mmCIF file of C-alpha atoms in Angstrom:
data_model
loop_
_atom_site.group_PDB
_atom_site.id
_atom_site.type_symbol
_atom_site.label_atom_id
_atom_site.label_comp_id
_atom_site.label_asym_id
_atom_site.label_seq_id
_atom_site.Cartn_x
_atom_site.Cartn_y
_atom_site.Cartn_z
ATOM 1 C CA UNK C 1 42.661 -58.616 -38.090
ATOM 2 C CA UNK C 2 41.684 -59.397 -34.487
ATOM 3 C CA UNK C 3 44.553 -56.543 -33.448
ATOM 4 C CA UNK C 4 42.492 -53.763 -35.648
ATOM 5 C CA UNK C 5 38.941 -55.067 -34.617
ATOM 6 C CA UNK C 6 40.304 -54.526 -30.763
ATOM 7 C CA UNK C 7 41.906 -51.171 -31.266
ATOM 8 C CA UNK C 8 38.947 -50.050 -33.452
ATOM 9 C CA UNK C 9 36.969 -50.697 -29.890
ATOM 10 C CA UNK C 10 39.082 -49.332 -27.802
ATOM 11 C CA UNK C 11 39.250 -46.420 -30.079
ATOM 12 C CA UNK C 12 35.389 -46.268 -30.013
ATOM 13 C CA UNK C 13 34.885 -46.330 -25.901
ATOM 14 C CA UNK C 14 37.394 -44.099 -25.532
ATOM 15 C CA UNK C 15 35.676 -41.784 -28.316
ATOM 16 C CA UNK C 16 32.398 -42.448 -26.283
ATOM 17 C CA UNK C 17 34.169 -41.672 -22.579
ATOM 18 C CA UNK C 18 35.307 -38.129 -23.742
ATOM 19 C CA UNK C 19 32.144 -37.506 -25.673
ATOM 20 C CA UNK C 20 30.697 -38.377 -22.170
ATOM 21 C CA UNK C 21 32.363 -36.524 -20.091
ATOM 22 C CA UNK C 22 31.598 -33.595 -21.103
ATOM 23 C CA UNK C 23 27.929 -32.866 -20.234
ATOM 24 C CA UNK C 24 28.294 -35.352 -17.106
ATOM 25 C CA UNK C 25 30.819 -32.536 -16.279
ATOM 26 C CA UNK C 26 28.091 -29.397 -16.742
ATOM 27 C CA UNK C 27 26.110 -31.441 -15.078
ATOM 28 C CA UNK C 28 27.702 -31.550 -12.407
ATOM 29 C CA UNK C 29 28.555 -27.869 -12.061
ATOM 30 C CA UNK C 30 25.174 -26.786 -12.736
ATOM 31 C CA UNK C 31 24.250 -29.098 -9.656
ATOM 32 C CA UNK C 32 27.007 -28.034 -7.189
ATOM 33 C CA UNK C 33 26.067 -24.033 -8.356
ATOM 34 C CA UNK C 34 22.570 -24.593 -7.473
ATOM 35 C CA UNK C 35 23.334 -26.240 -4.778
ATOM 36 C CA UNK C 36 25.513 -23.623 -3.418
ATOM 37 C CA UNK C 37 23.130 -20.836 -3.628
ATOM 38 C CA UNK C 38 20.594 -22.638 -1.561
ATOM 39 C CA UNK C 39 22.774 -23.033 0.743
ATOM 40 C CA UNK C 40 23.770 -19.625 0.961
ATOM 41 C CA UNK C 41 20.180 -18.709 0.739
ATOM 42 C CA UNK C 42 18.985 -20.617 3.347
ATOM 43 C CA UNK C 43 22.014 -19.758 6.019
ATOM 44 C CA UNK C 44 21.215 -16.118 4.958
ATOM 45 C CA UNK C 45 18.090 -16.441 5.660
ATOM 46 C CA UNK C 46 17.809 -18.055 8.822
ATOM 47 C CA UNK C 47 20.414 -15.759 10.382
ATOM 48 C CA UNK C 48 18.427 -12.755 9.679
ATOM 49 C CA UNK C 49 16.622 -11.772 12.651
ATOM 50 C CA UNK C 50 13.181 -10.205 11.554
ATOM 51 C CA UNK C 51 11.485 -7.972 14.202
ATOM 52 C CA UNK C 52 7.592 -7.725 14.890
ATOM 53 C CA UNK C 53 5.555 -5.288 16.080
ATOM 54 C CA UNK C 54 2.906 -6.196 17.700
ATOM 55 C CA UNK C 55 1.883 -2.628 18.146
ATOM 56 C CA UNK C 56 0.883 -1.742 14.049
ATOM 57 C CA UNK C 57 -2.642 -0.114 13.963
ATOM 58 C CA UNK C 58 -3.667 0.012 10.495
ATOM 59 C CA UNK C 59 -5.156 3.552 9.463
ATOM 60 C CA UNK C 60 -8.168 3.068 7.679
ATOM 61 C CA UNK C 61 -9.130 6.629 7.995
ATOM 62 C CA UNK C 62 -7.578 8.445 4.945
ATOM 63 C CA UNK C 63 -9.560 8.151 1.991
ATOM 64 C CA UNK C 64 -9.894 9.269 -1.414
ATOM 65 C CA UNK C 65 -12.511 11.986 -2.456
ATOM 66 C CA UNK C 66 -14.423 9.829 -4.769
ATOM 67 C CA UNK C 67 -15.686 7.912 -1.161
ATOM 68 C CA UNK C 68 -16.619 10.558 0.575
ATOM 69 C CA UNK C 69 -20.528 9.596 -0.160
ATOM 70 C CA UNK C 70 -20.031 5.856 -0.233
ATOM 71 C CA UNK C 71 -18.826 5.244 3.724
ATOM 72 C CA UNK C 72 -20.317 2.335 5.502
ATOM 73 C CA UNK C 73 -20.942 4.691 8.835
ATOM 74 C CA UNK C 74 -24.199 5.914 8.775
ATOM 75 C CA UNK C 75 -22.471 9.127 10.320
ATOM 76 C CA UNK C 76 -19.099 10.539 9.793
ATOM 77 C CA UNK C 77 -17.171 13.715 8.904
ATOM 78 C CA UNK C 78 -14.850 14.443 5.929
ATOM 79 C CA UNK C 79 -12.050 16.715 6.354
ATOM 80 C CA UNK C 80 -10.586 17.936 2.915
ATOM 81 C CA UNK C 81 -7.173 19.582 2.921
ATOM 82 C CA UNK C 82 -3.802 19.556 1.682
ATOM 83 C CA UNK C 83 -1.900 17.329 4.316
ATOM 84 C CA UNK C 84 1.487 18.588 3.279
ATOM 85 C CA UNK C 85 1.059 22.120 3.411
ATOM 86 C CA UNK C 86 -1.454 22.238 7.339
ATOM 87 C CA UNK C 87 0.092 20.447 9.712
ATOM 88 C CA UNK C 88 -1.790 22.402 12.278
ATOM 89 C CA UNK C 89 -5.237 20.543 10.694
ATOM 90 C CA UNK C 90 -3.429 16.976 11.692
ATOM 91 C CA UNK C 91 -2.605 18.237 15.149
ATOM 92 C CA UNK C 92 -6.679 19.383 15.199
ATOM 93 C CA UNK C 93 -7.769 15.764 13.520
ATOM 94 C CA UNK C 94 -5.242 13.998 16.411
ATOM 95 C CA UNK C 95 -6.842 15.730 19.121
ATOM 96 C CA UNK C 96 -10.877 14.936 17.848
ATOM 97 C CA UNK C 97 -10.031 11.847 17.680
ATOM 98 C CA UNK C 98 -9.099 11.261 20.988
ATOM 99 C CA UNK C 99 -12.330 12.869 22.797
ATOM 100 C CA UNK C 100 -14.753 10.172 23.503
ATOM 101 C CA UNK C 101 -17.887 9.886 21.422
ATOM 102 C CA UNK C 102 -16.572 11.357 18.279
ATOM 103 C CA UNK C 103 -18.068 10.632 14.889
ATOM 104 C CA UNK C 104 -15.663 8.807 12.674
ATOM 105 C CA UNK C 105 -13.191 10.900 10.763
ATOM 106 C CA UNK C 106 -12.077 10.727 7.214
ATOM 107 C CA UNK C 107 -9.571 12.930 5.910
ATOM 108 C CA UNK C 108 -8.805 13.305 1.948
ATOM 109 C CA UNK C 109 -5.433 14.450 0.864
ATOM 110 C CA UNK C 110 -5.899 17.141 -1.551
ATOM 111 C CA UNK C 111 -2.724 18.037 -2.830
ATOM 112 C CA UNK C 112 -2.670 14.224 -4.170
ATOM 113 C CA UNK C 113 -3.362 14.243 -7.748
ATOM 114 C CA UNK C 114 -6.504 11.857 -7.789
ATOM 115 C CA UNK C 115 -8.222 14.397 -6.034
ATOM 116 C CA UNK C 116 -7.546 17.368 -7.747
ATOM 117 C CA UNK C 117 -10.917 16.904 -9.516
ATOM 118 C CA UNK C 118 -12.503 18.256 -6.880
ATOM 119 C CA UNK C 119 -10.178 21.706 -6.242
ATOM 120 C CA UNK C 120 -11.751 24.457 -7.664
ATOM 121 C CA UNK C 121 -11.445 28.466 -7.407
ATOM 122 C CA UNK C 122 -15.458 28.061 -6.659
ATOM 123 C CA UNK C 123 -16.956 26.134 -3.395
ATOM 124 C CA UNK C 124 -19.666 24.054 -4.147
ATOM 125 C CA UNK C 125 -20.319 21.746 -1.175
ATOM 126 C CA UNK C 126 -23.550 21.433 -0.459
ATOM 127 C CA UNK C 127 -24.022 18.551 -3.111
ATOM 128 C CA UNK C 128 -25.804 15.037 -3.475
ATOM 129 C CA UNK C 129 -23.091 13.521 -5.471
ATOM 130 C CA UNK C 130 -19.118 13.726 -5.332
ATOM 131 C CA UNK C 131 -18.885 15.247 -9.147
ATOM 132 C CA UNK C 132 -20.568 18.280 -8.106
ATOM 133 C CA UNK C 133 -18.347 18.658 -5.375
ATOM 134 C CA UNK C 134 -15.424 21.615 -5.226
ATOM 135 C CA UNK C 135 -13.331 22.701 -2.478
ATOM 136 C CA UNK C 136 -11.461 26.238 -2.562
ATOM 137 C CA UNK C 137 -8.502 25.580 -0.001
ATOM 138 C CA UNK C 138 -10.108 23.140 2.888
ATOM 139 C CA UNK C 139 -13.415 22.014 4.431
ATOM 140 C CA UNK C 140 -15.492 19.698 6.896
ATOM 141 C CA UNK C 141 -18.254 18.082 5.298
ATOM 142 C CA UNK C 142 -20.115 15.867 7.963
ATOM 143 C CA UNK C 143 -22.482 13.562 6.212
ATOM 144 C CA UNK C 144 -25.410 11.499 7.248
ATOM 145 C CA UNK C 145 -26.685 8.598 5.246
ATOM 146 C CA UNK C 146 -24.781 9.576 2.324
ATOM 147 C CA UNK C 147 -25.593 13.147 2.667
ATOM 148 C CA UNK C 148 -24.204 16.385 3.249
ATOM 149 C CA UNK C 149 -25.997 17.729 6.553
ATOM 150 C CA UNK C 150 -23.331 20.325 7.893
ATOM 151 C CA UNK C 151 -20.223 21.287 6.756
ATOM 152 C CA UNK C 152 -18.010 24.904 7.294
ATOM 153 C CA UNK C 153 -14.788 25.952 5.505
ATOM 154 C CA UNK C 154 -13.678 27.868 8.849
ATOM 155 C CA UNK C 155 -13.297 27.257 12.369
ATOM 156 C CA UNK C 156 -12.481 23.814 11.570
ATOM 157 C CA UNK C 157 -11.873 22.961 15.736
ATOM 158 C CA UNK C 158 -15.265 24.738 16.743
ATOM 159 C CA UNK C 159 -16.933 23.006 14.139
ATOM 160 C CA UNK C 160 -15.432 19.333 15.332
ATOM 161 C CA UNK C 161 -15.798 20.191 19.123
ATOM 162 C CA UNK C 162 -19.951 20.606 18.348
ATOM 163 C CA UNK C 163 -19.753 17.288 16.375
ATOM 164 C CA UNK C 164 -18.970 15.127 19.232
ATOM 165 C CA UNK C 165 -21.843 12.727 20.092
#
């Protein structure tokens, strides 16, 4: 009886060694996997070499047409056009913006489709408030205190050249 009482407890821990092993084994795994891939990570990541520039100017001046009335500058201009299609306006915006004492320039992309509200076979531009506003093809709209107080649809660098303070 002392025979069976021993083998029925060896039979037991070895029962509870292999029911043991088991997860101690995932366990393990899991560990060594995780551990692995933060390793990895972290040699990846530290031999990456990440560049700066120091010389990133952040352009503040393209806008959307809705805040053409709400700008914090007591004077500015607003130059509507389709960017993609009049490169020849960016050259003209480029070159205001380098003379000294110029008015701060917006420019509002219309051929971007939050805009489009304001495109319009008809020109309505001498308005108080954005929703009356339409633009045929492009336009300078300087505004003072909120206001429209000059604005053309032509001539866009004569217009820009007698705007310069």
């Amino acid at each position: 009886m002392k025979k069976q009482i021993q083998n029925n407890k060896n039979i037991d821990y070895s029962v509870m060694d292999n029911n043991f092993k088991g997860p101690i084994i995932i366990v393990v795994i899991v560990f060594l996997i995780i551990a692995l891939f933060y390793l990895l990570t972290v040699f990846i990541l530290n031999k990456k070499e990440f560049v700066v520039n120091e010389n990133v100017s952040i352009q503040y001046s393209k806008i959307i047409a809705g805040e053409s009335f709400d700008k914090k500058d007591k004077d500015y201009i607003v130059f509507y056009y389709p960017l993609s299609e009049h490169s020849d306006y960016t050259d003209i915006v480029s070159r205001y913006r380098e003379k000294e004492n110029h008015l701060p320039l917006y420019v509002v992309d219309l051929s971007e489709g939050i805009n489009k509200s304001i495109v319009s076979d008809e020109e309505n531009i001498s308005v108080d408030r954005i929703q009356d506003l339409r633009i045929k093809d492009s336009a300078i709209i300087r505004f003072k205190d909120g206001k429209v107080s000059d604005y053309t649809t032509s001539s866009f660098e004569e217009f820009l050249d007698k705007h310069v303070e």
